[in-house]
Amino acid sequence: MAGVWLLLVPLLLSPRGGDAAGLPHGDSFQEELLLTPLRSGDIAATFQFRTRLDSDLRQERVSHYRLFPKVLGQVIWKYSIQELHLSFTQGFWHTRSWGQPLLQAPAGAELWVWFQESVKDVDKNWKELTNILSGIFCASLNFIDSTNTVTPTASFKPLGLANVTDHHLLRYATLPREIVCTENLTPWKKLLPCGSKVGLASLLEAERLYHSSYHSQSVHIRPVCRDAGCSAVSWELRQMLTVVFDMYTNGLGKRDWSLYKMFARTVTEPCPLATQSKIYVESGYDKNEIDLFEVTPRSALDIEVPVHGDHRVYTLYNLLEPEFFNTSRNVNIALKWKGGSDSGQPQAPVFHADRYVSGYGLQTGVINTMIYNNHPFRAFPVMFLETVPWYLRLYVHTLTIVTKGKENKPSYIHYVPAKDRKCPHLLEMLIQLPPNSVTKISIQFERALLKWTEYPPDPNHGFYISPSVLSVLIPSVRNAKTDELEASPLFSTIFPSSDDSGYFMRLYTEPLLVNLPTPDFSMPYNVICLTCTVVAVGYGSFYNLLTRTFQVEDNKKGGLAKKIANIIRRLRGVAPL
């Protein structure tokens, strides 16, 4: 039971700090770029923009906004939002090749919101909120309804200052079919105080970002402490964007990178409203590790930051230093590979998972999830969340969890059955993962036959199933606690932990593509054509015979025209009419 509470304890430590200098009411804005060369040869660029509003939107209505976007402040106030987390992702993060992500998001769109306790009708606020966000971010969030919305009990805990324990105030939904494009990026950039004209946001060119292997942008809103004693509350807006560039597509098969090669532009100046503007380049996992890249221009400042239980070394570039832009008008950080063409196989991550569908035919199938614990001697619990649409009818009695050939019984299980055309299946389990093990979760399902009006325009493409969510507190040997979170890099405070023994991580599996029994949609066209032919030829001719009036014409009589015609015919020597 202690392991259950260890995993379910919300990691509520939030970035703390004093007022920002030079801005009224202590409002502040920080921007940061993290460049991470991946062991597979690719490179990941993670942008983070943190905007803080020193007003409690839960108790007072703010009429003047300077840095914090007014449209989001009004939404928080009107719909009594406690926390909001929204992400748009194109592609899938390959954990085995790229390592553990800082913050992973599922393919498509994901939205989960905690409402305040004063909300009387959560479903009404949720429906109106999805429509409002759909207009703000130019997305299809208005397709979120009761058929793809669930209320988890343990998988999603508040990340900010919240004493909310009633899970009925939480709503979670995904749209795995959502396509991310420039229409979603443009309103996302408009939320920044400086827009995309100056600062690190000037690197965000849509053509380069979407010509990549992975692209994810997210918005996270939560209340945080304003000072060390938490005497006042501020609201934090954290905008994150992660993009992974393929070396063979963008680097011509070489492991040499630069800002210009990745984004087709360089940094010319920081955002004038930013109190912090920094670029971090990862140069190694440990100080004793030989640097694999040569970073230019050189920086004399190297810092060690605890990330995912390890202390990694980063080269720091502070764009707010007065002498930084004196030597050149722009900054083009380059990474030159010092090793050979092959760096060996990437190290296996401590924790990762895969998911696939097995079976044959269009009647039944099996959903399989493989969870890997590669830690050599530590076991840890994982909270597993599965959301399945109603048209896949789960056989819960076929649920099997096998680890090292033995049955693995979950210590906590919560299941909500689906209702046809009303709500999906919800399955939550707390599973203990032994060290150096592979756990397989299998459950059988049966495909339902939909009405012909419920099929999408391309039904033969298949139906997307939301990915599984795995929340885990991974044990760490090293002390990764950070005392001054405000002075720490933004990427190290995504999931700040108050426990030194481990670090929290949330991973997503691949979305599934399942085929359903599909009728022949050409048959209505054939039936319509055949019916129209029968009506036109058969019934039309029969109806014409029954309703037409026939009259006998007298050939002996003729008018003036007939007489004139006969005269002309006689003159031509032709027989008269």
XYZ file of C-alpha atoms in Angstrom:
577
model
C 0.000 0.000 0.000
C 2.939 2.296 0.614
C 3.933 1.899 -3.032
C 0.444 3.009 -4.090
C 0.639 6.237 -2.148
C 4.213 6.821 -3.259
C 3.065 6.812 -6.864
C -0.172 8.678 -6.372
C 1.239 11.538 -4.303
C 0.948 14.603 -6.545
C 4.245 16.228 -7.265
C 3.165 19.667 -6.318
C 6.424 21.516 -5.846
C 6.210 24.418 -8.256
C 8.734 26.979 -9.445
C 9.058 29.607 -6.751
C 10.638 32.954 -6.813
C 10.366 36.630 -6.111
C 9.072 39.429 -8.242
C 10.642 40.083 -11.617
C 12.598 43.316 -11.752
C 11.326 46.139 -13.886
C 7.783 44.815 -14.360
C 4.695 45.943 -12.427
C 3.036 43.430 -10.102
C 6.029 41.116 -10.517
C 4.859 39.636 -13.847
C 7.717 37.828 -15.564
C 8.561 36.037 -18.789
C 11.350 33.519 -19.381
C 12.463 31.768 -22.553
C 14.772 28.825 -22.997
C 16.070 26.486 -25.717
C 17.568 23.068 -25.034
C 19.571 21.289 -27.766
C 20.015 17.562 -27.119
C 22.042 15.368 -29.510
C 20.363 11.954 -29.427
C 22.254 8.682 -29.382
C 20.545 7.657 -32.651
C 22.216 10.559 -34.484
C 19.164 12.837 -34.504
C 18.906 16.059 -32.529
C 16.053 17.300 -30.353
C 15.288 20.988 -29.811
C 13.035 21.839 -26.876
C 11.647 25.372 -26.517
C 10.114 26.523 -23.248
C 8.397 29.833 -22.579
C 7.196 30.591 -19.050
C 4.837 33.504 -18.401
C 3.814 34.272 -14.821
C 0.882 36.414 -13.713
C 1.079 37.576 -10.087
C -2.660 37.503 -9.480
C -4.915 34.746 -8.222
C -7.490 34.202 -10.963
C -9.465 31.933 -8.658
C -10.373 34.781 -6.285
C -10.149 37.973 -8.324
C -10.968 39.040 -11.831
C -8.035 40.659 -13.607
C -8.897 43.515 -15.962
C -5.381 44.432 -17.120
C -2.929 41.975 -18.666
C 0.583 42.875 -19.711
C 2.479 39.628 -20.323
C -0.056 36.915 -19.578
C -2.408 36.391 -22.565
C -5.767 37.951 -21.842
C -7.739 35.337 -23.781
C -6.493 32.541 -21.505
C -7.006 34.606 -18.353
C -10.635 35.193 -19.277
C -11.147 31.495 -20.010
C -9.701 30.523 -16.610
C -11.961 32.975 -14.822
C -15.176 32.173 -16.711
C -14.981 28.391 -16.515
C -13.370 28.152 -13.041
C -10.332 26.204 -14.195
C -7.857 24.899 -11.648
C -5.369 23.451 -14.181
C -5.303 23.076 -17.947
C -2.982 20.930 -20.046
C -3.279 20.862 -23.844
C -0.927 19.336 -26.430
C -0.784 18.863 -30.202
C 1.639 16.234 -31.491
C 2.619 14.966 -34.914
C 4.633 11.742 -34.883
C 5.712 9.397 -32.093
C 8.605 9.648 -29.655
C 10.863 6.596 -30.117
C 12.015 5.940 -26.565
C 14.368 3.110 -27.496
C 16.308 5.227 -30.003
C 15.965 8.700 -28.528
C 16.004 7.995 -24.800
C 13.648 9.286 -22.138
C 11.750 12.444 -23.179
C 11.492 15.498 -20.977
C 7.739 15.626 -21.471
C 6.064 13.222 -23.874
C 2.642 13.760 -25.420
C 0.406 11.360 -27.353
C -0.040 11.594 -31.115
C -2.865 13.944 -32.056
C -4.503 16.209 -29.486
C -4.703 15.694 -25.722
C -6.623 17.790 -23.192
C -7.046 17.287 -19.472
C -8.487 19.877 -17.118
C -9.018 20.149 -13.374
C -11.987 22.353 -12.456
C -12.445 24.225 -9.205
C -14.684 22.909 -6.466
C -17.158 25.746 -7.043
C -18.196 24.303 -10.423
C -21.672 22.811 -10.213
C -21.988 21.271 -13.683
C -18.560 19.996 -14.762
C -19.824 18.426 -17.990
C -21.357 21.715 -19.142
C -18.173 23.676 -18.447
C -16.134 20.959 -20.156
C -18.257 21.081 -23.303
C -18.138 24.874 -23.530
C -14.418 24.924 -22.791
C -13.586 22.512 -25.610
C -15.474 24.680 -28.080
C -13.691 27.822 -26.856
C -10.257 26.181 -27.111
C -11.136 24.875 -30.550
C -11.564 28.451 -31.746
C -8.481 29.774 -29.938
C -6.079 27.143 -31.317
C -7.832 26.464 -34.663
C -8.175 22.773 -33.819
C -10.934 20.166 -33.896
C -11.365 20.105 -30.134
C -15.086 20.630 -30.644
C -15.245 16.920 -31.565
C -14.570 16.078 -27.910
C -17.793 14.755 -26.415
C -18.961 12.067 -24.016
C -17.847 9.274 -26.381
C -14.135 10.111 -25.918
C -14.093 11.760 -22.469
C -13.178 9.894 -19.289
C -12.646 10.723 -15.621
C -9.490 8.992 -14.324
C -9.155 8.383 -10.609
C -5.379 8.156 -10.127
C -3.434 8.703 -13.360
C -3.618 12.503 -13.565
C -2.976 14.442 -10.375
C -2.734 18.259 -10.145
C 0.743 19.571 -10.881
C 0.246 22.962 -9.282
C -1.054 24.286 -5.969
C -4.231 22.313 -5.514
C -5.838 20.423 -2.684
C -8.357 18.842 -5.045
C -8.967 15.197 -4.221
C -12.356 14.765 -5.902
C -11.572 13.140 -9.246
C -15.047 14.041 -10.516
C -13.630 17.529 -11.157
C -11.199 16.076 -13.735
C -11.887 15.511 -17.422
C -9.505 13.825 -19.874
C -9.870 13.337 -23.631
C -7.699 12.602 -26.668
C -8.146 12.938 -30.419
C -5.524 10.606 -31.943
C -6.738 11.386 -35.460
C -6.048 15.137 -35.117
C -3.626 16.491 -37.732
C -1.225 19.200 -36.516
C -0.358 21.956 -38.977
C 0.515 25.652 -39.231
C -3.006 26.654 -38.208
C -2.250 25.329 -34.714
C 1.230 26.864 -34.494
C 0.241 30.430 -35.393
C -2.194 31.034 -32.473
C 0.241 29.238 -30.162
C 2.985 31.761 -31.007
C 0.586 34.692 -30.572
C 0.293 33.818 -26.866
C 3.940 34.856 -26.359
C 4.556 38.437 -25.166
C 7.004 39.102 -28.035
C 5.268 36.884 -30.555
C 7.636 35.303 -33.063
C 9.438 38.460 -34.134
C 12.351 38.452 -31.688
C 13.818 36.121 -29.134
C 14.006 32.360 -29.369
C 10.532 32.230 -30.901
C 11.967 33.784 -34.073
C 13.437 30.336 -34.857
C 9.971 28.790 -35.095
C 9.459 28.576 -38.832
C 6.570 26.295 -39.769
C 8.213 24.870 -42.887
C 11.205 23.613 -40.880
C 9.259 22.450 -37.843
C 6.864 20.242 -39.763
C 9.640 18.824 -41.943
C 10.842 16.729 -39.009
C 10.443 13.306 -37.431
C 8.583 14.511 -34.369
C 6.808 17.715 -33.457
C 4.897 18.491 -30.267
C 3.571 21.763 -28.890
C 1.772 22.132 -25.593
C 0.204 24.643 -23.198
C 0.235 24.102 -19.428
C -1.563 26.453 -17.026
C -1.430 26.013 -13.258
C -1.269 28.048 -10.021
C 2.153 28.212 -8.353
C 3.710 29.779 -5.252
C 4.802 33.382 -5.621
C 7.482 33.221 -2.936
C 9.323 30.706 -0.797
C 6.741 30.865 1.976
C 3.858 30.494 -0.508
C 2.116 33.524 1.010
C 0.605 34.437 -2.365
C -0.413 32.603 -5.520
C 0.595 33.297 -9.110
C -0.563 31.714 -12.355
C 1.981 30.095 -14.624
C 1.627 29.596 -18.363
C 4.243 27.224 -19.699
C 4.442 26.793 -23.481
C 6.617 23.941 -24.712
C 7.610 22.900 -28.209
C 9.748 19.858 -28.977
C 11.001 18.969 -32.439
C 13.315 16.137 -33.528
C 15.294 16.547 -36.745
C 16.471 13.568 -38.772
C 20.179 13.714 -39.565
C 19.764 11.970 -42.923
C 17.000 14.342 -44.010
C 18.377 17.616 -42.673
C 22.045 16.881 -42.049
C 22.964 15.119 -45.301
C 23.944 11.983 -43.399
C 26.311 13.828 -41.043
C 26.012 14.424 -37.319
C 26.969 18.072 -37.621
C 24.276 20.539 -36.628
C 23.695 24.261 -36.316
C 20.783 26.561 -35.631
C 20.770 27.730 -39.227
C 20.784 24.182 -40.565
C 17.837 23.259 -38.347
C 15.691 26.391 -38.503
C 17.040 28.245 -41.588
C 17.637 31.297 -39.398
C 19.646 32.443 -36.375
C 18.968 34.347 -33.153
C 19.491 38.088 -33.593
C 18.285 39.412 -30.219
C 16.439 38.209 -27.116
C 12.889 39.171 -26.257
C 13.097 42.615 -24.563
C 10.358 41.588 -22.104
C 12.179 38.435 -20.985
C 13.882 38.269 -17.585
C 15.704 35.111 -18.689
C 16.783 34.035 -22.164
C 19.167 31.081 -22.309
C 20.294 28.316 -24.639
C 21.485 24.986 -23.218
C 23.484 22.462 -25.253
C 23.887 19.003 -23.759
C 27.520 17.966 -23.909
C 27.501 14.773 -21.836
C 25.786 12.678 -19.193
C 28.674 13.004 -16.777
C 31.714 15.194 -16.296
C 33.949 12.172 -16.746
C 32.430 11.331 -20.116
C 34.404 12.433 -23.160
C 32.616 15.104 -25.129
C 31.254 13.752 -28.370
C 30.554 17.174 -29.905
C 32.523 20.341 -30.352
C 30.270 23.316 -29.666
C 30.900 26.690 -31.308
C 30.966 29.501 -30.374
C 32.711 28.429 -27.201
C 31.217 29.190 -23.828
C 33.187 29.167 -20.619
C 30.101 28.352 -18.549
C 29.205 24.670 -18.091
C 26.573 23.665 -15.553
C 25.477 20.351 -14.136
C 21.705 19.775 -13.974
C 19.836 16.772 -12.489
C 17.540 15.308 -15.159
C 15.799 11.930 -14.902
C 17.915 10.800 -11.986
C 21.244 11.650 -13.667
C 23.500 14.693 -13.492
C 24.050 15.920 -17.022
C 26.463 18.581 -18.202
C 25.185 21.474 -20.333
C 26.919 24.336 -22.085
C 25.082 27.549 -21.242
C 24.603 30.652 -23.430
C 22.986 33.617 -21.686
C 21.486 35.873 -24.346
C 20.801 38.677 -21.856
C 24.477 39.358 -21.220
C 25.357 42.796 -22.665
C 28.547 41.593 -24.377
C 26.919 38.533 -25.928
C 25.756 40.245 -29.137
C 28.649 42.696 -29.298
C 30.935 40.353 -31.214
C 28.332 39.362 -33.828
C 24.863 40.433 -34.829
C 23.464 36.927 -34.694
C 24.049 33.692 -32.812
C 24.464 30.464 -34.763
C 25.368 27.683 -32.338
C 26.930 24.726 -34.157
C 27.682 21.171 -33.032
C 30.427 19.279 -34.817
C 30.709 15.529 -34.341
C 34.169 14.523 -33.073
C 33.726 10.756 -33.211
C 33.290 8.312 -36.067
C 30.285 7.816 -38.283
C 28.756 5.290 -35.885
C 28.408 5.864 -32.143
C 27.147 2.368 -31.364
C 23.742 1.222 -30.214
C 21.776 3.661 -28.031
C 21.546 2.751 -24.369
C 18.301 1.041 -23.407
C 16.056 3.349 -21.369
C 15.130 2.340 -17.865
C 11.425 2.300 -18.631
C 9.488 2.117 -21.902
C 6.425 0.415 -23.359
C 5.006 -0.832 -26.681
C 1.467 -1.604 -27.808
C -0.023 -3.578 -30.697
C -3.148 -5.422 -31.846
C -3.105 -9.142 -32.610
C -5.658 -11.546 -34.049
C -7.187 -12.080 -37.456
C -10.533 -11.388 -39.057
C -12.923 -8.527 -38.438
C -14.811 -9.945 -35.478
C -12.425 -10.321 -32.530
C -8.917 -9.242 -31.588
C -6.487 -8.719 -28.708
C -4.898 -5.506 -27.393
C -1.364 -6.220 -26.138
C 0.822 -3.848 -24.122
C 4.470 -4.645 -23.348
C 5.992 -2.752 -20.394
C 9.778 -2.943 -19.904
C 11.651 -2.381 -16.642
C 15.361 -2.426 -17.478
C 16.522 -1.433 -14.002
C 18.970 -4.126 -12.870
C 17.866 -4.416 -9.230
C 14.977 -2.004 -8.465
C 11.269 -2.736 -8.760
C 8.722 0.052 -9.005
C 4.952 0.435 -9.495
C 3.362 1.856 -12.626
C -0.123 3.307 -13.035
C -1.622 2.022 -16.282
C -4.515 3.850 -17.981
C -6.388 2.387 -20.953
C -9.153 4.193 -22.843
C -10.991 2.168 -25.491
C -13.929 3.423 -27.620
C -17.330 1.856 -27.170
C -17.299 0.132 -30.579
C -14.539 -2.173 -29.320
C -16.374 -4.299 -26.759
C -13.849 -5.469 -24.201
C -14.018 -8.880 -22.568
C -12.778 -7.882 -19.127
C -12.695 -11.498 -17.931
C -9.926 -12.161 -20.499
C -7.572 -9.595 -18.917
C -4.195 -11.217 -18.275
C -1.010 -9.696 -16.820
C 2.084 -11.873 -17.147
C 5.593 -11.106 -15.881
C 8.435 -13.611 -16.359
C 5.919 -16.342 -17.125
C 3.918 -15.766 -13.939
C 0.640 -14.007 -13.287
C 1.019 -10.458 -11.988
C -2.021 -9.313 -10.029
C -2.584 -5.533 -9.889
C -2.812 -3.958 -6.447
C -5.368 -1.406 -7.636
C -7.920 -1.676 -10.432
C -10.681 0.656 -11.565
C -12.915 -0.169 -14.518
C -15.842 1.753 -16.011
C -17.652 -0.140 -18.786
C -18.596 1.605 -21.985
C -22.088 2.483 -23.122
C -22.911 2.336 -26.802
C -22.659 5.793 -28.361
C -22.373 7.420 -24.913
C -19.025 6.777 -23.178
C -15.834 4.719 -23.716
C -14.189 2.011 -21.614
C -11.903 3.196 -18.796
C -9.396 0.823 -17.210
C -6.865 1.867 -14.551
C -4.468 -0.517 -12.833
C -1.490 -0.233 -10.501
C 1.048 -2.893 -11.462
C 4.311 -3.767 -9.754
C 7.203 -4.171 -12.200
C 9.996 -6.510 -11.028
C 13.590 -5.545 -11.893
C 14.886 -6.434 -15.347
C 11.503 -7.739 -16.517
C 8.948 -7.509 -19.302
C 5.259 -7.341 -18.369
C 2.597 -8.200 -20.942
C -0.979 -6.951 -20.570
C -3.554 -8.570 -22.880
C -7.299 -8.132 -23.205
C -9.636 -9.429 -25.890
C -12.277 -7.366 -27.661
C -15.031 -7.715 -30.219
C -15.660 -5.277 -33.035
C -19.120 -3.716 -33.248
C -21.005 -3.025 -36.475
C -21.699 0.689 -36.789
C -24.502 2.429 -38.556
C -23.604 3.524 -42.056
C -23.894 7.203 -41.019
C -21.320 6.716 -38.208
C -18.429 5.824 -40.494
C -15.858 8.531 -41.325
C -15.294 9.655 -44.924
C -12.446 7.101 -45.331
C -13.654 4.076 -43.334
C -11.217 1.668 -44.992
C -8.313 3.621 -43.461
C -9.310 2.366 -40.012
C -10.178 3.798 -36.623
C -7.587 5.300 -34.267
C -7.539 4.092 -30.662
C -6.125 6.375 -27.961
C -2.682 5.375 -26.617
C -2.188 3.948 -23.165
C -0.873 6.257 -20.434
C 1.774 5.042 -17.988
C 2.593 7.100 -14.892
C 5.603 5.888 -12.947
C 7.925 7.012 -10.169
C 11.297 5.602 -11.249
C 13.803 5.014 -8.437
C 17.044 6.970 -8.683
C 20.377 6.279 -7.056
C 21.548 9.874 -7.263
C 20.150 12.804 -5.389
C 18.255 14.861 -7.957
C 16.609 17.311 -5.605
C 16.866 20.978 -6.501
C 16.499 23.524 -3.741
C 16.199 26.699 -5.804
C 13.717 25.815 -8.536
C 13.402 29.402 -9.705
C 17.110 29.536 -10.560
C 17.072 26.118 -12.211
C 16.560 25.564 -15.952
C 12.955 25.313 -16.997
C 13.398 21.838 -18.445
C 14.432 20.492 -15.020
C 11.280 21.785 -13.296
C 8.633 20.122 -15.462
C 7.951 17.428 -12.857
C 9.738 18.687 -9.729
C 9.874 16.004 -7.091
C 9.906 16.410 -3.337
C 11.295 12.899 -2.909
C 14.988 12.312 -3.500
C 14.551 8.592 -4.085
C 12.989 8.849 -7.536
C 11.709 10.983 -10.362
C 8.259 11.069 -11.910
C 7.642 10.276 -15.572
C 4.569 9.937 -17.780
C 4.875 7.988 -21.032
C 2.452 7.173 -23.835
C 2.338 4.143 -26.086
C 1.606 4.152 -29.800
C -1.983 4.825 -30.905
C -3.653 1.806 -32.461
C -5.225 1.605 -35.908
C -8.083 -0.915 -35.907
C -10.222 -1.960 -38.860
C -13.952 -2.440 -38.323
C -16.445 -4.362 -40.474
C -17.102 -1.912 -43.286
C -20.091 -2.185 -45.626
C -19.756 -1.658 -49.355
C -20.513 2.044 -49.664
C -20.786 1.694 -53.472
C -24.031 -0.264 -53.100
C -26.202 2.805 -52.318
C -24.940 4.412 -55.520
C -25.716 1.279 -57.526
C -29.158 0.967 -55.966
C -29.938 4.611 -56.685
C -28.857 4.259 -60.335
C -30.868 1.061 -60.807
C -33.942 2.532 -59.129
C -33.791 5.687 -61.228
C -33.481 3.591 -64.399
C -36.494 1.459 -63.482
C -38.560 4.548 -62.655
C -37.574 6.386 -65.850
C -37.952 3.502 -68.291
C -40.527 1.176 -66.749
C -42.822 3.240 -64.597
C -42.437 6.354 -66.792
C -43.527 4.563 -69.965
C -46.409 2.804 -68.211
C -47.614 6.053 -66.652
C -47.373 7.778 -70.046
C -49.597 5.164 -71.678
C -52.207 5.444 -68.932
C -52.462 9.234 -68.886
C -51.999 10.184 -72.583
C -55.111 11.094 -74.696
C -55.143 9.690 -78.280
C -57.055 11.401 -81.145
C -57.600 10.290 -84.797
C -56.515 12.854 -87.386
C -58.734 13.388 -90.501
C -56.449 13.361 -93.574
C -59.222 14.556 -95.930
C -59.471 17.948 -94.424
C -56.676 20.428 -94.560
C -56.113 24.010 -93.993
C -54.652 26.768 -96.135
C -51.152 25.561 -95.476
C -51.939 22.119 -96.868
C -53.412 23.604 -100.047
C -50.381 25.785 -100.630
C -48.108 22.792 -100.051
C -49.993 20.681 -102.603
C -49.752 23.451 -105.212
C -46.017 23.622 -104.741
C -45.706 19.843 -104.915
C -47.649 19.768 -108.230
C -45.376 22.369 -109.729
C -42.405 20.201 -108.761
C -44.071 17.063 -110.115
C -44.458 15.438 -106.706
C -47.543 13.608 -105.476
C -49.778 15.778 -103.280
C -50.210 15.173 -99.569
